[in-house]
Amino acid sequence: MPVMSYIQAVTQALHEEMERDEKVFVLGEDVGKRGGVFRATDGLYDKFGEARVIDTPLAESAIAGVGIGAAMYGMRPVAEMQFADFIMPAVNQIISEAAKTRYRSNNDWNVPMTIRAPYGGGVHGALYHSQSVEAVFANQPGLKIVMPSTPYDVKGLLKAAIRDDDPVLFFEHKRAYRLIKGEVPEDDYTLPIGKADVKREGSDITVITYGLCVHFALQAAEKLAEEGIDAHILDLRTVYPLDQEAIIEAAKKTGKVLLITEDNKEGSIIGEVSAIVSENCLFDLDAPVKRLAGPDVPSMPYSPPMEKYFMMNPDKVEKAMRDLAEF
Amino acid sequence: MTENRHQKLGLSDEEVLDMYRTMLLARRIDERMWLLNRSGKIPFVISCQGQEAAQVGASYALDREQDYVAPYYRDMGVVLSFGMTAKDLMLSGFAKAEDPNSGGRQMPGHFGQKSNRIITGSSPVTTQVPHAVGFALAAKMEKKNFVSLVTLGEGSSNQGDFHEGLNFAGVHKLPVIVMVENNKYAISVPLEKQLACEKVSDRAVGYGMPGYTVDGNDPLAVYEAVKGAADRARSGEGPTLIETVSYRLTPHSSDDDDRTYREREEVEEAKKKDALVTFKAYLQEVGVLTEEKDKELEEEMKSLINEATDYAEEAPYAEAESALKYVYAEDE
Amino acid sequence: MAKEKINMPQLGESVTEGTISSWLVSVGDTVEKYDPIAEVMTDKVNAEVPSSFSGKIVELVAEEGETIEVGNLICYIETEGSSEATEEASASEKPETPVEKDGVGSSDDEDQPMKKRYSPAVMRMAQENDIDLNQVQGSGRGGRITRKDIEKIIASGDLPKADEAPKPKEQVQETQPAKETKEVPAPQAAKQTSGPQPTANEGDIEIPVTGVRKAIAQNMVKSKTEIPHAWMMVEVDVTNLVEYRNSVKEDFKQKEGFSLTFFSFFVKAVAQALKEYPQLNSTWAGDKIIQRKAINLNIAVAKENELFVPVIKDADDKSIKGLAKDITDLATKARNGKLTNDDMQGGTFTVNNTGSFGSVQSMGVINHPQAAILQVESIVKKPVYMNGMFAARDMVNLCLSLDHRVLDGLVAGNFLARVKEILETMTKENTSVY
């Protein structure tokens, strides 16, 4: 099975879907000739031409809005926001339009569109190239938000997103792009949106997280295994709507639950996960549900010590996991 | 002797009479909506009155079998032209299950009906502009011959989506017609506090497309402008911006009182130019509309709207629990 | 004078490594700060890397064409100035030393402030099972009784009831399943300790861990940390087999063009025995054990410092000749770097030819996620007492490592006995190589 990087899996999925379905096209800033500032759309312009790999004007609301229009017509646009931080001008289109189209038209119209955006910190990106923005969208029924952790999941979930009949926000961790590599089958496969995935079986503590933090947790788990602490790790994969069943099952398995996000703590995805656990698992809980998250400051500063202080890392995760295990 | 203008545009007597009939239908439905609102039967009305000529003139210039429209909330004339019925609109007014726009989920005036290629709309203004551009992009990519028409108010032309949408369409030379129905007021704020330029159409140059300002009370002038734009679009020459100038004859909505911000005289003055008056006069002068035919039309409207109102009033609401449906695709 | 390091810079937001496409300086060159020293290629950009210091290049650590992780050393430069600490003044975020696991704490209640703070799970389980929590020792912080403590007690079936006298303190520990007896302590291969990393002394050679070596290390750690290994060995008398094979090997080589190795006979015997004991041809899957239908045998093939485990598919369908051919093919491919993904996939059990190194006894690390691995050791002549006298016999040790979650001694023993039986009765008369 070929081993590829996280971003190569993105490119691979786009390539395969454009080949499979002529209605699929890519639009965004610098996605054409340049192949994307992160190179996620590398090679697509040469292969599929400028009509299907569209360099748009620098205007995010139009990228989203034009994509929505084309999707309503029956196309399968894959829009790229250059950084998740820059999705803000398109929020009206995404929340007022894409999310509500099916509902407001009583199932008459729908928006089969995927919006990809690189998110996350640890890349010296400072305030506006580091943010996790999923919580902004995670109380908008009608949207689906996918945040994969591995190249395998990237390919299967991006293909599923493109084929989905509803709008999907597909957030890719930019630090994972070249850091995370893994086996990715060459064949055509999709993974179910809305399903979490157990990335490690364990019996002492349950870690529920998503994105790059999954790797931090897995690394920490290997270390802790040497101390006899056996961690169960659930990768949410889809952060909205949440896979309640999997969350409940994972929480009940050990009764000690640690929730991790790179985002600011208050109002983040994991707060909702915590609510699901406390609503459903009281009599299986053996410890308070713990949250490990970024501090409640607007975003990640540029200076390396401050960035490091904000950013999640395996040591912080390991410490929190050990602390809960010893409770 | 009045000049016969419609024949010059290639419109038959039957066609202009049909245009008038659609304008009249829109006006009479709108008037009924107000009555229903003021009698407590429907909670909200937002009017087309004063803009029917622009709406119907533009619609009839399109291919109503294949073109797409992204109307805004006043466009009753557009949606009637594109196949929506009095009954459909009444069902929407009463928020009944059978409402084709939204099954009673949205306020009246939030149009949408896929079978008639009427693109669903929302309340935040101007979001429909990029959508129409997206449809035009699809037409270009799929090598289809349709165009899209998007309408909006002059206040909306200040929104970012107006700029972003027109610029995108201009850069990619897309077959879209952007029609700004300038009714002189954005709720209470008059034109001079909305625009620093003289006309909305002045903005077209910035997007690399032609911009025209036409009399919005003259359906034939609007027809001519939109027809030209559609031909341009279909021949690959790209988008056009058209501004139709008329006047909003009613308050902004059933919740507004326009006496707080404009003089009655101004409204009365505008009513003299009302297309329902002027276009009717034209049709009478050129002998297309007789006194008898006019009476017949009014009678027809009355019974059509009575029937639609009764039907909608009696029709069932959607079940309360159906509020949970259609968030995402469902297997049925 | 000070020797400074120049590291691979981060050339782009998501870039994690860069390849030196060419050095623009040589050892001995004097460079100014910000002079370009190397051309570096990454997935995002190609760029000239400037020197961070003025001075003389003393060593180019990275070679042209080599891919270096961001932050890793590429060359040394000797500078004029003082050797101020140039290490990053990064806020120290070293993991705290792990708190001592307190095992079964002392019974002193003052040391156990959490002893009577029961979690909802512990309360529920105690009520459902009528357990007197006063008699339970907690293993959690501050003597807290954890859900796991109760689960262990329930599993043991020895529930402390309110009307019984308090049990000895060690109870919790006693109830742990006593299964360690046969376990061999895991060799600490590639294990990351939480203490400081070892450092190289002068004259030591540092070998970067990359590629296949890294993958091997990860797999071994995974196997040894996840799988409770147990170990077993039998001694097999293969005198008849040796005789048989030696009598046909010349002929075979001439006819078939490849060697008829002993190993193929062993593989044959294992495939046959696995058919009869499918428990060994299985994998641990958390809440279940998956017994594989196909018998696909991994064989280990070493190449310099790399180790590959290609797969003989459907080994149970194949003749000894067919197996010998597969083994030859796979080994050749491995040595030439020609193994395909398909060659590496689908293994269900591993047979390791440790005898080829002269080994007579070894403990294999299970090829995760399989349930067992068999080491075929070297065949040696040994005096064996049989039929009332000593005879020189060809003897071989077969060593089995097994996943104790999946297998117990009995079935593993039966399996080994069966392999032994097959091998000891392999003769010209009853076994064809075709």
GROMACS .gro file of C-alpha atoms in nm, chain C residues 80-340:
model
  261
  739GLU     CA    1   3.521   3.396   1.565
  740GLY     CA    2   3.310   3.514   1.853
  741SER     CA    3   3.261   3.366   2.194
  742SER     CA    4   3.057   3.056   2.223
  743GLU     CA    5   2.754   3.197   2.386
  744ALA     CA    6   2.479   2.960   2.448
  745THR     CA    7   2.303   2.945   2.117
  746GLU     CA    8   2.053   2.686   2.211
  747GLU     CA    9   1.701   2.802   2.198
  748ALA     CA   10   1.596   2.957   2.518
  749SER     CA   11   1.277   2.769   2.490
  750ALA     CA   12   1.062   2.764   2.793
  751SER     CA   13   1.138   2.428   2.943
  752GLU     CA   14   0.845   2.207   2.894
  753LYS     CA   15   1.001   1.880   2.987
  754PRO     CA   16   0.752   1.627   3.097
  755GLU     CA   17   0.728   1.612   3.468
  756THR     CA   18   0.876   1.305   3.624
  757PRO     CA   19   0.600   1.057   3.654
  758VAL     CA   20   0.448   1.038   3.995
  759GLU     CA   21   0.536   0.712   4.163
  760LYS     CA   22   0.265   0.460   4.113
  761ASP     CA   23   0.164   0.395   4.463
  762GLY     CA   24   0.028   0.047   4.403
  763VAL     CA   25  -0.164  -0.056   4.707
  764GLY     CA   26  -0.122   0.238   4.937
  765SER     CA   27  -0.085   0.224   5.307
  766SER     CA   28  -0.398   0.169   5.503
  767ASP     CA   29  -0.356   0.487   5.698
  768ASP     CA   30  -0.671   0.690   5.632
  769GLU     CA   31  -0.481   1.014   5.668
  770ASP     CA   32  -0.283   0.918   5.361
  771GLN     CA   33  -0.600   0.831   5.180
  772PRO     CA   34  -0.816   1.143   5.177
  773MET     CA   35  -0.996   1.015   4.869
  774LYS     CA   36  -1.069   0.671   5.012
  775LYS     CA   37  -1.436   0.745   5.069
  776ARG     CA   38  -1.499   0.969   4.769
  777TYR     CA   39  -1.682   0.732   4.546
  778SER     CA   40  -1.738   0.803   4.178
  779PRO     CA   41  -2.083   0.736   4.028
  780ALA     CA   42  -1.947   0.429   3.853
  781VAL     CA   43  -1.798   0.283   4.172
  782MET     CA   44  -2.119   0.349   4.365
  783ARG     CA   45  -2.332   0.182   4.103
  784MET     CA   46  -2.110  -0.123   4.068
  785ALA     CA   47  -2.078  -0.165   4.442
  786GLN     CA   48  -2.456  -0.152   4.481
  787GLU     CA   49  -2.526  -0.386   4.193
  788ASN     CA   50  -2.278  -0.641   4.323
  789ASP     CA   51  -2.335  -0.584   4.693
  790ILE     CA   52  -1.971  -0.500   4.758
  791ASP     CA   53  -1.868  -0.347   5.089
  792LEU     CA   54  -1.649  -0.059   4.981
  793ASN     CA   55  -1.502  -0.026   5.332
  794GLN     CA   56  -1.316  -0.345   5.267
  795VAL     CA   57  -1.176  -0.240   4.931
  796GLN     CA   58  -0.832  -0.089   4.888
  797GLY     CA   59  -0.822   0.190   4.632
  798SER     CA   60  -0.544   0.224   4.380
  799GLY     CA   61  -0.634   0.578   4.274
  800ARG     CA   62  -0.493   0.905   4.391
  801GLY     CA   63  -0.533   0.958   4.761
  802GLY     CA   64  -0.648   0.600   4.802
  803ARG     CA   65  -0.953   0.650   4.588
  804ILE     CA   66  -1.129   0.329   4.485
  805THR     CA   67  -1.137   0.330   4.108
  806ARG     CA   68  -1.381   0.169   3.872
  807LYS     CA   69  -1.100  -0.063   3.767
  808ASP     CA   70  -1.048  -0.175   4.126
  809ILE     CA   71  -1.411  -0.283   4.141
  810GLU     CA   72  -1.398  -0.444   3.799
  811LYS     CA   73  -1.104  -0.654   3.912
  812ILE     CA   74  -1.286  -0.762   4.225
  813ILE     CA   75  -1.594  -0.860   4.028
  814ALA     CA   76  -1.380  -1.050   3.781
  815SER     CA   77  -1.216  -1.239   4.066
  816GLY     CA   78  -1.556  -1.347   4.196
  817ASP     CA   79  -1.436  -1.285   4.550
  818LEU     CA   80  -1.666  -1.007   4.659
  819PRO     CA   81  -1.619  -0.852   5.004
  820LYS     CA   82  -1.964  -0.844   5.166
  821ALA     CA   83  -2.066  -0.622   5.452
  822ASP     CA   84  -2.106  -0.914   5.694
  823GLU     CA   85  -1.763  -1.062   5.628
  824ALA     CA   86  -1.449  -0.982   5.813
  825PRO     CA   87  -1.216  -0.744   5.639
  826LYS     CA   88  -0.985  -0.918   5.398
  827PRO     CA   89  -0.613  -0.877   5.402
  828LYS     CA   90  -0.494  -0.556   5.251
  829GLU     CA   91  -0.330  -0.719   4.954
  830GLN     CA   92  -0.663  -0.836   4.825
  831VAL     CA   93  -0.676  -0.621   4.520
  832GLN     CA   94  -0.336  -0.731   4.413
  833GLU     CA   95  -0.412  -1.094   4.477
  834THR     CA   96  -0.709  -1.087   4.251
  835GLN     CA   97  -0.505  -0.997   3.951
  836PRO     CA   98  -0.492  -1.290   3.715
  837ALA     CA   99  -0.172  -1.482   3.772
  838LYS     CA  100  -0.058  -1.529   3.420
  839GLU     CA  101   0.287  -1.383   3.419
  840THR     CA  102   0.461  -1.708   3.501
  841LYS     CA  103   0.550  -1.803   3.148
  842GLU     CA  104   0.617  -1.456   3.021
  843VAL     CA  105   0.961  -1.363   2.909
  844PRO     CA  106   1.068  -1.014   2.997
  845ALA     CA  107   1.052  -0.796   2.689
  846PRO     CA  108   1.386  -0.685   2.552
  847GLN     CA  109   1.387  -0.308   2.562
  848ALA     CA  110   1.437  -0.270   2.191
  849ALA     CA  111   1.373   0.077   2.058
  850LYS     CA  112   1.192   0.162   2.371
  851GLN     CA  113   1.164   0.530   2.448
  852THR     CA  114   1.240   0.599   2.807
  853SER     CA  115   1.117   0.909   2.975
  854GLY     CA  116   1.467   0.982   3.106
  855PRO     CA  117   1.729   1.175   2.912
  856GLN     CA  118   1.826   1.045   2.566
  857PRO     CA  119   2.163   0.874   2.553
  858THR     CA  120   2.432   1.090   2.401
  859ALA     CA  121   2.724   0.984   2.183
  860ASN     CA  122   3.079   1.007   2.314
  861GLU     CA  123   3.381   1.087   2.106
  862GLY     CA  124   3.450   0.813   1.860
  863ASP     CA  125   3.099   0.679   1.878
  864ILE     CA  126   2.911   0.657   1.554
  865GLU     CA  127   2.560   0.803   1.541
  866ILE     CA  128   2.338   0.626   1.296
  867PRO     CA  129   2.021   0.813   1.211
  868VAL     CA  130   1.711   0.602   1.242
  869THR     CA  131   1.518   0.633   0.921
  870GLY     CA  132   1.296   0.449   0.681
  871VAL     CA  133   1.276   0.077   0.725
  872ARG     CA  134   1.478   0.083   1.049
  873LYS     CA  135   1.228   0.325   1.196
  874ALA     CA  136   0.935   0.116   1.080
  875ILE     CA  137   1.093  -0.197   1.229
  876ALA     CA  138   1.149  -0.018   1.556
  877GLN     CA  139   0.791   0.106   1.570
  878ASN     CA  140   0.647  -0.232   1.484
  879MET     CA  141   0.859  -0.406   1.745
  880VAL     CA  142   0.761  -0.161   2.016
  881LYS     CA  143   0.398  -0.189   1.916
  882SER     CA  144   0.414  -0.567   1.925
  883LYS     CA  145   0.595  -0.586   2.256
  884THR     CA  146   0.383  -0.325   2.428
  885GLU     CA  147   0.048  -0.442   2.302
  886ILE     CA  148   0.094  -0.817   2.294
  887PRO     CA  149   0.159  -1.015   2.609
  888HIS     CA  150   0.420  -1.256   2.472
  889ALA     CA  151   0.465  -1.607   2.607
  890TRP     CA  152   0.725  -1.853   2.486
  891MET     CA  153   0.765  -2.222   2.427
  892MET     CA  154   1.016  -2.454   2.261
  893VAL     CA  155   1.022  -2.813   2.135
  894GLU     CA  156   1.312  -3.018   2.011
  895VAL     CA  157   1.254  -3.215   1.692
  896ASP     CA  158   1.446  -3.511   1.556
  897VAL     CA  159   1.475  -3.448   1.182
  898THR     CA  160   1.729  -3.718   1.098
  899ASN     CA  161   1.496  -3.880   0.846
  900LEU     CA  162   1.412  -3.549   0.688
  901VAL     CA  163   1.778  -3.456   0.651
  902GLU     CA  164   1.849  -3.789   0.488
  903TYR     CA  165   1.556  -3.752   0.253
  904ARG     CA  166   1.634  -3.396   0.152
  905ASN     CA  167   2.002  -3.464   0.099
  906SER     CA  168   1.919  -3.757  -0.125
  907VAL     CA  169   1.709  -3.547  -0.362
  908LYS     CA  170   1.865  -3.203  -0.346
  909GLU     CA  171   2.115  -3.241  -0.634
  910ASP     CA  172   1.856  -3.383  -0.865
  911PHE     CA  173   1.605  -3.116  -0.768
  912LYS     CA  174   1.844  -2.829  -0.822
  913GLN     CA  175   1.925  -2.959  -1.169
  914LYS     CA  176   1.565  -3.013  -1.264
  915GLU     CA  177   1.408  -2.702  -1.114
  916GLY     CA  178   1.691  -2.454  -1.120
  917PHE     CA  179   1.658  -2.356  -0.756
  918SER     CA  180   1.752  -2.509  -0.425
  919LEU     CA  181   1.535  -2.737  -0.217
  920THR     CA  182   1.596  -2.590   0.127
  921PHE     CA  183   1.515  -2.746   0.463
  922PHE     CA  184   1.313  -2.441   0.536
  923SER     CA  185   1.052  -2.528   0.277
  924PHE     CA  186   0.986  -2.858   0.457
  925PHE     CA  187   0.937  -2.670   0.781
  926VAL     CA  188   0.701  -2.425   0.615
  927LYS     CA  189   0.505  -2.717   0.475
  928ALA     CA  190   0.475  -2.876   0.817
  929VAL     CA  191   0.364  -2.548   0.975
  930ALA     CA  192   0.101  -2.485   0.707
  931GLN     CA  193  -0.041  -2.833   0.762
  932ALA     CA  194  -0.046  -2.801   1.140
  933LEU     CA  195  -0.207  -2.458   1.121
  934LYS     CA  196  -0.490  -2.612   0.925
  935GLU     CA  197  -0.554  -2.841   1.222
  936TYR     CA  198  -0.497  -2.570   1.485
  937PRO     CA  199  -0.654  -2.256   1.335
  938GLN     CA  200  -0.637  -2.092   1.679
  939LEU     CA  201  -0.277  -2.003   1.600
  940ASN     CA  202  -0.375  -1.856   1.266
  941SER     CA  203  -0.566  -1.569   1.420
  942THR     CA  204  -0.552  -1.214   1.540
  943TRP     CA  205  -0.658  -1.019   1.850
  944ALA     CA  206  -0.924  -0.760   1.767
  945GLY     CA  207  -1.014  -0.599   2.097
  946ASP     CA  208  -1.350  -0.748   2.178
  947LYS     CA  209  -1.304  -1.052   1.959
  948ILE     CA  210  -1.050  -1.289   1.811
  949ILE     CA  211  -1.053  -1.325   1.435
  950GLN     CA  212  -0.957  -1.671   1.310
  951ARG     CA  213  -0.818  -1.644   0.957
  952LYS     CA  214  -0.932  -1.886   0.690
  953ALA     CA  215  -0.640  -1.825   0.458
  954ILE     CA  216  -0.302  -1.956   0.566
  955ASN     CA  217  -0.063  -1.687   0.448
  956LEU     CA  218   0.283  -1.730   0.596
  957ASN     CA  219   0.521  -1.443   0.644
  958ILE     CA  220   0.884  -1.538   0.616
  959ALA     CA  221   1.157  -1.310   0.741
  960VAL     CA  222   1.419  -1.200   0.492
  961ALA     CA  223   1.707  -0.983   0.605
  962LYS     CA  224   1.887  -0.738   0.381
  963GLU     CA  225   2.178  -0.553   0.537
  964ASN     CA  226   2.016  -0.355   0.815
  965GLU     CA  227   1.667  -0.400   0.686
  966LEU     CA  228   1.423  -0.675   0.759
  967PHE     CA  229   1.132  -0.771   0.538
  968VAL     CA  230   0.854  -1.018   0.599
  969PRO     CA  231   0.702  -1.106   0.261
  970VAL     CA  232   0.411  -1.345   0.244
  971ILE     CA  233   0.365  -1.690   0.097
  972LYS     CA  234  -0.001  -1.683   0.002
  973ASP     CA  235  -0.221  -1.990   0.065
  974ALA     CA  236   0.075  -2.191   0.186
  975ASP     CA  237  -0.155  -2.482   0.267
  976ASP     CA  238  -0.236  -2.524  -0.103
  977LYS     CA  239   0.125  -2.557  -0.206
  978SER     CA  240   0.365  -2.847  -0.248
  979ILE     CA  241   0.710  -2.843  -0.094
  980LYS     CA  242   0.846  -2.754  -0.435
  981GLY     CA  243   0.595  -2.470  -0.466
  982LEU     CA  244   0.694  -2.339  -0.125
  983ALA     CA  245   1.062  -2.364  -0.205
  984LYS     CA  246   1.003  -2.167  -0.522
  985ASP     CA  247   0.805  -1.897  -0.338
  986ILE     CA  248   1.073  -1.870  -0.072
  987THR     CA  249   1.347  -1.835  -0.335
  988ASP     CA  250   1.146  -1.576  -0.530
  989LEU     CA  251   1.057  -1.366  -0.228
  990ALA     CA  252   1.409  -1.372  -0.093
  991THR     CA  253   1.550  -1.264  -0.430
  992LYS     CA  254   1.296  -0.986  -0.457
  993ALA     CA  255   1.372  -0.865  -0.106
  994ARG     CA  256   1.747  -0.855  -0.173
  995ASN     CA  257   1.692  -0.663  -0.496
  996GLY     CA  258   1.442  -0.426  -0.340
  997LYS     CA  259   1.170  -0.551  -0.574
  998LEU     CA  260   0.906  -0.654  -0.322
  999THR     CA  261   0.562  -0.517  -0.408
   0.00000   0.00000   0.00000
